[in-house]
PDB file of N, CA, C and O in Angstrom:
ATOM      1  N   UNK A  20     -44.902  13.584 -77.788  1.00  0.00           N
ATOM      2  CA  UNK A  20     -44.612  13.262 -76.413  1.00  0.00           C
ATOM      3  C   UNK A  20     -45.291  11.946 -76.062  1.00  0.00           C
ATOM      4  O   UNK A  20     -46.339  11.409 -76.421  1.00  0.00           O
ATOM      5  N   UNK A  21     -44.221  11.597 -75.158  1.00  0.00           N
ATOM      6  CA  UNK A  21     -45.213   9.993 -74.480  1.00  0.00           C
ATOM      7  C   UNK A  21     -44.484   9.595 -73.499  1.00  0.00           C
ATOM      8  O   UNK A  21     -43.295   9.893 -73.392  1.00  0.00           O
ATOM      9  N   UNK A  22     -45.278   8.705 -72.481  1.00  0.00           N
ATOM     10  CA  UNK A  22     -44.912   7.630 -71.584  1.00  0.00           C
ATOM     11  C   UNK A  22     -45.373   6.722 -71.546  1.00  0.00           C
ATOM     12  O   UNK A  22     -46.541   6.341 -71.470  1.00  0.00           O
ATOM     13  N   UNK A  23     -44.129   6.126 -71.615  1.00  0.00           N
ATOM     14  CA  UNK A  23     -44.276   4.425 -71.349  1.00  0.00           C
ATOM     15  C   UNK A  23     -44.314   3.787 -70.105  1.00  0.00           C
ATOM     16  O   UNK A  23     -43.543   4.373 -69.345  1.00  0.00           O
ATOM     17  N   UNK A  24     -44.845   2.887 -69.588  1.00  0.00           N
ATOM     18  CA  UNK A  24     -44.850   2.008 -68.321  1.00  0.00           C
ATOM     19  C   UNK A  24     -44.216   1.020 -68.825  1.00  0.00           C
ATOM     20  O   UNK A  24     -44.405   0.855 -70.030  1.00  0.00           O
ATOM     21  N   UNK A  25     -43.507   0.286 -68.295  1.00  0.00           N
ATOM     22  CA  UNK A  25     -42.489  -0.344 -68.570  1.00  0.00           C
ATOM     23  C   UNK A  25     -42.705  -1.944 -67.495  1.00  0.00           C
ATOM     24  O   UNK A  25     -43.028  -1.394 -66.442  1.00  0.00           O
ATOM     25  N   UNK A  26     -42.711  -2.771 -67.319  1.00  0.00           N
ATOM     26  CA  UNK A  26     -43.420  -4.032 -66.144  1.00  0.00           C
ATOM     27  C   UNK A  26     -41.979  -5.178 -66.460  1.00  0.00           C
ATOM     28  O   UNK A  26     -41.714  -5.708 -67.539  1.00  0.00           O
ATOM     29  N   UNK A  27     -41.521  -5.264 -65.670  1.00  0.00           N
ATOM     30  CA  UNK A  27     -40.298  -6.183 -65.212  1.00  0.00           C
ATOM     31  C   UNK A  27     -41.050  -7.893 -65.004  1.00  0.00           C
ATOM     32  O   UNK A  27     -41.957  -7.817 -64.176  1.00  0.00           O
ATOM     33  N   UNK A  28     -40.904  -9.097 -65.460  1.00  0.00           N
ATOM     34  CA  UNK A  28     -41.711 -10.001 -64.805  1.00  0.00           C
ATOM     35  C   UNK A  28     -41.294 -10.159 -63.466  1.00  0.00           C
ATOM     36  O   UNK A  28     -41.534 -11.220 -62.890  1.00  0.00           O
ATOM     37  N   UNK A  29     -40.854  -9.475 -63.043  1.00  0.00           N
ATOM     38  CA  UNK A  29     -40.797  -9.866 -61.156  1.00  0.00           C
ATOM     39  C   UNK A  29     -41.478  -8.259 -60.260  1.00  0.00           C
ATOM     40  O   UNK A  29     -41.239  -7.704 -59.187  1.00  0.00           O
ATOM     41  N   UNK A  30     -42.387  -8.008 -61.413  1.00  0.00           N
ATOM     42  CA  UNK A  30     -43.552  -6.724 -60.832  1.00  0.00           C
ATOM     43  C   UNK A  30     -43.188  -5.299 -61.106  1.00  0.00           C
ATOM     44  O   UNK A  30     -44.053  -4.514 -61.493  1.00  0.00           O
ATOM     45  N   UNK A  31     -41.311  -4.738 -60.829  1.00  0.00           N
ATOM     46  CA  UNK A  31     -40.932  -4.008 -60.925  1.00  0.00           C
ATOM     47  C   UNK A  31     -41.132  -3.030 -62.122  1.00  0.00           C
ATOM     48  O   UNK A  31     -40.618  -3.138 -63.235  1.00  0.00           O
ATOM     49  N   UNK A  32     -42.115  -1.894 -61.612  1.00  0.00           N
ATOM     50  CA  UNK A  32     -42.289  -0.960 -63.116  1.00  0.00           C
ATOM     51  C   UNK A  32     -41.579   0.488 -62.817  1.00  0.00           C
ATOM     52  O   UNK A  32     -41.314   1.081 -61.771  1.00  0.00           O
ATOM     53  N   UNK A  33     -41.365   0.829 -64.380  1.00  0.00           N
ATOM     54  CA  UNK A  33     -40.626   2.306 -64.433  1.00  0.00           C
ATOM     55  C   UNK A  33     -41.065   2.987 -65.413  1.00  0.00           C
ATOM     56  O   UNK A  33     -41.043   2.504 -66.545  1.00  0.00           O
ATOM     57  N   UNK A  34     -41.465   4.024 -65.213  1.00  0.00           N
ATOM     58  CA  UNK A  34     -42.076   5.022 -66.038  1.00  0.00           C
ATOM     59  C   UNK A  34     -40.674   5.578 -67.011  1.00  0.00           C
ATOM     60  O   UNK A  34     -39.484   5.479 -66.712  1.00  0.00           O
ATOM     61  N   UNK A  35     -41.081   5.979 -67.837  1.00  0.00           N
ATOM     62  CA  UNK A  35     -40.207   6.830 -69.043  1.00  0.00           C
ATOM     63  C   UNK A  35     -40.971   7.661 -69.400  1.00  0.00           C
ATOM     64  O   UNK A  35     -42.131   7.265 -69.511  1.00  0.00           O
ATOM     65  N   UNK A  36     -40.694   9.145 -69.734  1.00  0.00           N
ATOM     66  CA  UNK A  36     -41.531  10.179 -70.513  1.00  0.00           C
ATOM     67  C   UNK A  36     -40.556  10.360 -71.831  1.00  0.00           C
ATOM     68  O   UNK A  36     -39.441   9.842 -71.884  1.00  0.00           O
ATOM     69  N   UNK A  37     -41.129  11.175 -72.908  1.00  0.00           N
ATOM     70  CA  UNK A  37     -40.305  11.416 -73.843  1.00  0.00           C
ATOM     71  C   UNK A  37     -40.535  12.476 -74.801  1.00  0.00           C
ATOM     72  O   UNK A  37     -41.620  12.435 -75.381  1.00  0.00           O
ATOM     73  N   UNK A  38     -40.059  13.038 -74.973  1.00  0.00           N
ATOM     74  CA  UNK A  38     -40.617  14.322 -75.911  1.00  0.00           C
ATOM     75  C   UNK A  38     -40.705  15.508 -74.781  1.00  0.00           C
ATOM     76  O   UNK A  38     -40.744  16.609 -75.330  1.00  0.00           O
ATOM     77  N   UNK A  39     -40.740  15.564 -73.612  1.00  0.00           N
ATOM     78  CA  UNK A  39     -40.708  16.497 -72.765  1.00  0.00           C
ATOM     79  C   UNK A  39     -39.732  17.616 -72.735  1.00  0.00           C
ATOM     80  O   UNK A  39     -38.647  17.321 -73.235  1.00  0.00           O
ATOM     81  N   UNK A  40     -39.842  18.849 -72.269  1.00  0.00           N
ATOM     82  CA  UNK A  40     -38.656  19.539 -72.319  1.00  0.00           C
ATOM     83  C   UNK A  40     -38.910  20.019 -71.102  1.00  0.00           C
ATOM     84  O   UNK A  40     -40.070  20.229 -70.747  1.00  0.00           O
ATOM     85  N   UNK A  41     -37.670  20.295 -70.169  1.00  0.00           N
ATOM     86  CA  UNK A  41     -37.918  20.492 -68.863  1.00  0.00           C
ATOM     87  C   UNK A  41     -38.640  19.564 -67.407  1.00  0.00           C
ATOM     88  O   UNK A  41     -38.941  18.375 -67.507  1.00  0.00           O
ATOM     89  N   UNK A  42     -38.773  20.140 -66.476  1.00  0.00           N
ATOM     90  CA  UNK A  42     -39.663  19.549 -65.625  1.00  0.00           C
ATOM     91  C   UNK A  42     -41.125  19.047 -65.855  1.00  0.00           C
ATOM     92  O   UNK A  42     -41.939  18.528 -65.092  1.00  0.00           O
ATOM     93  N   UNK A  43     -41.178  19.456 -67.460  1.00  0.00           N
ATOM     94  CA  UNK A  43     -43.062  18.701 -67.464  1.00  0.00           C
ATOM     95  C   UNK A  43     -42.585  17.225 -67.648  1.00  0.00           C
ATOM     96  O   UNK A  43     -43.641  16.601 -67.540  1.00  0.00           O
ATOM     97  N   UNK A  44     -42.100  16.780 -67.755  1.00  0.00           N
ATOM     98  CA  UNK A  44     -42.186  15.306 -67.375  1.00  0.00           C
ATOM     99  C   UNK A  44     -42.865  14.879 -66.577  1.00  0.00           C
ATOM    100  O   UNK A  44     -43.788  14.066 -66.619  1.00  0.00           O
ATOM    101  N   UNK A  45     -42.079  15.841 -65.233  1.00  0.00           N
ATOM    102  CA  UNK A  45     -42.543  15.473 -63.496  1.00  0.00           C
ATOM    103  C   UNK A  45     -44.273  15.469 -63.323  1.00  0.00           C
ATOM    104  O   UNK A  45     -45.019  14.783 -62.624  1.00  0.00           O
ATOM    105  N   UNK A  46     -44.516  16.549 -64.284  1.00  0.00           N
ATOM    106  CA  UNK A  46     -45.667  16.574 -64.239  1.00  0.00           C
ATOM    107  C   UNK A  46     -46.877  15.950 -64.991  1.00  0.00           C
ATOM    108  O   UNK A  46     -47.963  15.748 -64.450  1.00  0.00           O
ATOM    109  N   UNK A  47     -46.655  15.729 -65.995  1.00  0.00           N
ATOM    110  CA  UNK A  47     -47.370  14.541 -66.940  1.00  0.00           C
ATOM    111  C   UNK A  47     -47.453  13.045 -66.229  1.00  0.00           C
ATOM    112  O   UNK A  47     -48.376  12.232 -66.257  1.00  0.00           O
ATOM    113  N   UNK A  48     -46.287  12.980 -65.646  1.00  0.00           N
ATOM    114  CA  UNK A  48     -46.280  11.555 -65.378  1.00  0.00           C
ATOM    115  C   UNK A  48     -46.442  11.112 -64.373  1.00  0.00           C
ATOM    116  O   UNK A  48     -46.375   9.889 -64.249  1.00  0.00           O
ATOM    117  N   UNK A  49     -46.774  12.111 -63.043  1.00  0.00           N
ATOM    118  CA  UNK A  49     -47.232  12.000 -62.109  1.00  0.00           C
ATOM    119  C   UNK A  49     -48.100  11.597 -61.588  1.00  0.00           C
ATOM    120  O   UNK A  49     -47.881  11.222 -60.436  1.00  0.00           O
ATOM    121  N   UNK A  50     -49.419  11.463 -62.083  1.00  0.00           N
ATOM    122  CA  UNK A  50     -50.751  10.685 -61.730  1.00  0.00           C
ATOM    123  C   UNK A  50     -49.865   9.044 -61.970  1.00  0.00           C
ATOM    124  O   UNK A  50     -50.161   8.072 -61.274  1.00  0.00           O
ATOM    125  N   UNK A  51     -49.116   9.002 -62.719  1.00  0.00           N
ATOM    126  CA  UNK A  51     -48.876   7.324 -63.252  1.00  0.00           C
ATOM    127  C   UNK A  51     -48.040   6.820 -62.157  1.00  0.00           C
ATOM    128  O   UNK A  51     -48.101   5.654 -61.768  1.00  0.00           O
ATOM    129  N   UNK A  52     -47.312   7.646 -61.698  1.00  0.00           N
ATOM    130  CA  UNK A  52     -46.417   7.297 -60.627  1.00  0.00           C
ATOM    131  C   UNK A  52     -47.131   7.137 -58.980  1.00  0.00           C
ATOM    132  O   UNK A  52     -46.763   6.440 -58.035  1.00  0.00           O
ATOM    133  N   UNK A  53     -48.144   7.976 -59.097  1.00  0.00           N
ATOM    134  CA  UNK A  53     -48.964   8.030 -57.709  1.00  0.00           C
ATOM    135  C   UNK A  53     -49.639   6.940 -57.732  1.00  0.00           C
ATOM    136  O   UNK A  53     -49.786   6.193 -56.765  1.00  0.00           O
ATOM    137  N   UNK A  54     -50.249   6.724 -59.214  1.00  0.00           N
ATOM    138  CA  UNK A  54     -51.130   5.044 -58.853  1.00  0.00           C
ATOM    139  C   UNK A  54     -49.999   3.640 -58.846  1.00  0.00           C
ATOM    140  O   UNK A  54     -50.481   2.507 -58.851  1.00  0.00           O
ATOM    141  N   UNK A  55     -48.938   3.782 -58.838  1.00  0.00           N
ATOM    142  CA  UNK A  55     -48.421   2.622 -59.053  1.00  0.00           C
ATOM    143  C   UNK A  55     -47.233   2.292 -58.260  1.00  0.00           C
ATOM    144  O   UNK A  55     -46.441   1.385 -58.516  1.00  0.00           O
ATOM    145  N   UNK A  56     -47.149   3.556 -56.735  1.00  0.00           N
ATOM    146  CA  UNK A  56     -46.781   3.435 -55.524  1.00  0.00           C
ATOM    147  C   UNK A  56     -45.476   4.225 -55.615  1.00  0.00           C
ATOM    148  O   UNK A  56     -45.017   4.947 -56.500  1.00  0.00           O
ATOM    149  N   UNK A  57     -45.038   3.862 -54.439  1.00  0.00           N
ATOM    150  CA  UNK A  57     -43.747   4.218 -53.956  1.00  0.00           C
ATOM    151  C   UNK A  57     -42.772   4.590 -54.720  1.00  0.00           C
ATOM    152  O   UNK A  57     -42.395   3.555 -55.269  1.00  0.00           O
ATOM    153  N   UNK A  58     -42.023   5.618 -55.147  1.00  0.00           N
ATOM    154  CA  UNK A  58     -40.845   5.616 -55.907  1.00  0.00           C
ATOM    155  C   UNK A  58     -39.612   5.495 -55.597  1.00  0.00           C
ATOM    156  O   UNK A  58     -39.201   6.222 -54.692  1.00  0.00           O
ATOM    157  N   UNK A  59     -38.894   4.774 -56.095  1.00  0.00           N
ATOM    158  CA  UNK A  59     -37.410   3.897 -55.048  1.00  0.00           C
ATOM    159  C   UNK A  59     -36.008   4.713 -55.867  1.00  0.00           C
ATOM    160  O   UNK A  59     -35.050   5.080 -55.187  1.00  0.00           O
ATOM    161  N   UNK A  60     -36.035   4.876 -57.017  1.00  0.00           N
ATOM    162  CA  UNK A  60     -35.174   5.865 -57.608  1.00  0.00           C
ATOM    163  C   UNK A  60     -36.028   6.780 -58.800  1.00  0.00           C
ATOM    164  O   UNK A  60     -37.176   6.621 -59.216  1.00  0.00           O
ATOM    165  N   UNK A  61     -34.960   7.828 -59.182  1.00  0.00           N
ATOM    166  CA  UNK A  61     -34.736   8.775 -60.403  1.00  0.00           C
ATOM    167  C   UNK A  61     -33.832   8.684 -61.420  1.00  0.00           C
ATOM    168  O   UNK A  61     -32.780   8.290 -60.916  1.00  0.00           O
ATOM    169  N   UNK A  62     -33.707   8.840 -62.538  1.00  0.00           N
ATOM    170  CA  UNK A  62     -32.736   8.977 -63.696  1.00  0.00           C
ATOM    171  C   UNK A  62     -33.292   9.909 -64.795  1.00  0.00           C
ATOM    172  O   UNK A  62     -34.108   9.853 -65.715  1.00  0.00           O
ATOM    173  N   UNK A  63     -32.289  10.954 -64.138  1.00  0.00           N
ATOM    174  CA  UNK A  63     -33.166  12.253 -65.620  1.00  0.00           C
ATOM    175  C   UNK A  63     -32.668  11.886 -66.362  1.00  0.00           C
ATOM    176  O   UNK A  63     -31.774  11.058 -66.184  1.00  0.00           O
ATOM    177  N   UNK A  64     -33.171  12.534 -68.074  1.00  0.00           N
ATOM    178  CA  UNK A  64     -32.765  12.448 -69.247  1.00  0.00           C
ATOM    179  C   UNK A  64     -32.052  13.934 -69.372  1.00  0.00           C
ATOM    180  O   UNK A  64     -32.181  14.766 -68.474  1.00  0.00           O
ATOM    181  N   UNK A  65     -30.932  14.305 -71.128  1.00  0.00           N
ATOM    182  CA  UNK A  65     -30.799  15.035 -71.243  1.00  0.00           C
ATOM    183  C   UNK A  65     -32.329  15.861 -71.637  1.00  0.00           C
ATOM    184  O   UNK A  65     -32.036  16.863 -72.290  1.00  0.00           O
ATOM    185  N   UNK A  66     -33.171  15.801 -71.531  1.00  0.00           N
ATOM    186  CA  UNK A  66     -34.319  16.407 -72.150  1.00  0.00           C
ATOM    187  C   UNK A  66     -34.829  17.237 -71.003  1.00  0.00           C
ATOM    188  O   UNK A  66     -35.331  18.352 -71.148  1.00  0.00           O
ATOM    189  N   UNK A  67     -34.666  16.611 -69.837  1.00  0.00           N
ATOM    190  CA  UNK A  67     -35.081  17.205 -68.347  1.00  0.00           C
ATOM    191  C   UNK A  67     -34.229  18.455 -67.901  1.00  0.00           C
ATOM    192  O   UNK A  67     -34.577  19.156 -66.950  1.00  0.00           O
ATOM    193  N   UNK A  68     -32.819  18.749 -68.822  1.00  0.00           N
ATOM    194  CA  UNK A  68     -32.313  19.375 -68.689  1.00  0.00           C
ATOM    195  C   UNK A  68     -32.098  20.748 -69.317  1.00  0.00           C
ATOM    196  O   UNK A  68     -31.381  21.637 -68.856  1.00  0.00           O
ATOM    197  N   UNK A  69     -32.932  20.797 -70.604  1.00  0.00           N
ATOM    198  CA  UNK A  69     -33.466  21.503 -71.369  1.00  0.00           C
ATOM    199  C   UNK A  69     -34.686  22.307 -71.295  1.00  0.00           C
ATOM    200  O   UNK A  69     -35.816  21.878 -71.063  1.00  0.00           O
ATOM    201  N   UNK A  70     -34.281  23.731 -71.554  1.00  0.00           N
ATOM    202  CA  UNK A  70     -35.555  24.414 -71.039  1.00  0.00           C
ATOM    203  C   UNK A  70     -36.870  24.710 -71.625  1.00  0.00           C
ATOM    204  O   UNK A  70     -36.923  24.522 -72.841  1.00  0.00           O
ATOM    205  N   UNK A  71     -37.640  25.009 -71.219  1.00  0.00           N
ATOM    206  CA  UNK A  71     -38.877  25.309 -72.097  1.00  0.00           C
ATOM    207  C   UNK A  71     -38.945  26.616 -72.263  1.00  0.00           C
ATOM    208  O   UNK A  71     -38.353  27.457 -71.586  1.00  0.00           O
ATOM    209  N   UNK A  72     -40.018  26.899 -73.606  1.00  0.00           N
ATOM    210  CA  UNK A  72     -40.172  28.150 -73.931  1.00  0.00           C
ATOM    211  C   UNK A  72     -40.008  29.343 -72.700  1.00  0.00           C
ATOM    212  O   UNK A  72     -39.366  30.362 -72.445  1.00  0.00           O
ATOM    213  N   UNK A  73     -41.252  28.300 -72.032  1.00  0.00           N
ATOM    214  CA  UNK A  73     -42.117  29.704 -70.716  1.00  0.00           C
ATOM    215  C   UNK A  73     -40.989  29.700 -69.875  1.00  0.00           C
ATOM    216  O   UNK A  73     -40.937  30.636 -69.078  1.00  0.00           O
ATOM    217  N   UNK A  74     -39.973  28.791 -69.851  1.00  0.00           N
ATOM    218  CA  UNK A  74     -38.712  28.915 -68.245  1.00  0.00           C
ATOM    219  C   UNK A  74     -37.890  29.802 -69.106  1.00  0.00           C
ATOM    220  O   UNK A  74     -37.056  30.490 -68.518  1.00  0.00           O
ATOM    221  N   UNK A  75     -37.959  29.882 -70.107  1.00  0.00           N
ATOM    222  CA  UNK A  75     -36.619  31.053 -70.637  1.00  0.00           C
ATOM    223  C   UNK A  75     -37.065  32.388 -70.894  1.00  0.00           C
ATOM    224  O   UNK A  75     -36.274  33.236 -71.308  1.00  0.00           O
ATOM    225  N   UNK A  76     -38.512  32.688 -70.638  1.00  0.00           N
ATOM    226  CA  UNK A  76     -38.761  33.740 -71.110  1.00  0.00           C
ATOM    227  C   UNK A  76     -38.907  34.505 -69.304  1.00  0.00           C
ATOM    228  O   UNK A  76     -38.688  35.691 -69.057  1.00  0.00           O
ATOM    229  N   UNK A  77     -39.230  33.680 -68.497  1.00  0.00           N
ATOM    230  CA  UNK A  77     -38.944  33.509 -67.141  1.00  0.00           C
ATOM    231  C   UNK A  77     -38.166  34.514 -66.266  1.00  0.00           C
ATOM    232  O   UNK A  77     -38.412  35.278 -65.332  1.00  0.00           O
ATOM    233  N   UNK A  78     -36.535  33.943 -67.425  1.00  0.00           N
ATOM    234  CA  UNK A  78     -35.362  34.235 -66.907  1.00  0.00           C
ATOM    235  C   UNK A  78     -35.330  35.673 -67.445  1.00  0.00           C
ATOM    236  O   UNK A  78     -35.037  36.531 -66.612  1.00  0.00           O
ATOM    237  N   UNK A  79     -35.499  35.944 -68.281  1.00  0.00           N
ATOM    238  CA  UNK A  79     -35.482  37.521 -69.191  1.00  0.00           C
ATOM    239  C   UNK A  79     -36.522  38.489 -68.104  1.00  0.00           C
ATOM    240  O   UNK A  79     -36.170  39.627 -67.792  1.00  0.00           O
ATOM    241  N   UNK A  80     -37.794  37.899 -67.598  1.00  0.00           N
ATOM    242  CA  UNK A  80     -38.513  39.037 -67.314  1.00  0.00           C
ATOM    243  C   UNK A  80     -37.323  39.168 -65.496  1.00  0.00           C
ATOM    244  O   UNK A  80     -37.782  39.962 -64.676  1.00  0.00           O
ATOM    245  N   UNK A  81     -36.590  38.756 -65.265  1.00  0.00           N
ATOM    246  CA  UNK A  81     -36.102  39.162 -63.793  1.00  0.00           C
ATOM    247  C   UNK A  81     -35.154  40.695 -63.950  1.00  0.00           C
ATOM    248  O   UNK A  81     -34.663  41.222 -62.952  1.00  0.00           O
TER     249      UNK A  81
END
């Protein structure tokens, strides 16, 4: 797993995560996004869409 910060020369940065499965993205990469302001858009990956172990075992205990 990893994220990259990504720096545009006209300041503009965008985070990428990778190796994630599910919503831990949101969460790994969140301190990076809080220090480096405002967020102006989103673009999930197919990976964000994919579940994790603990969300499928989740769905079984209902």
């Amino acid at each position: 797993m990893s994220i990259e910060i990504i720096v545009s020369p006209n300041g503009e940065s965008r985070v990428e995560t990778k190796g994630f499965a599910g919503s831990s993205c949101r969460e790994a990469s969140q301190f990076i996004e809080s220090a480096l302001g405002k967020r102006v858009g989103e673009e999930l990956t197919p990976e964000f869409h994919q579940q994790t172990a603990s969300q499928h075992v989740q769905q079984w205990d209902r």
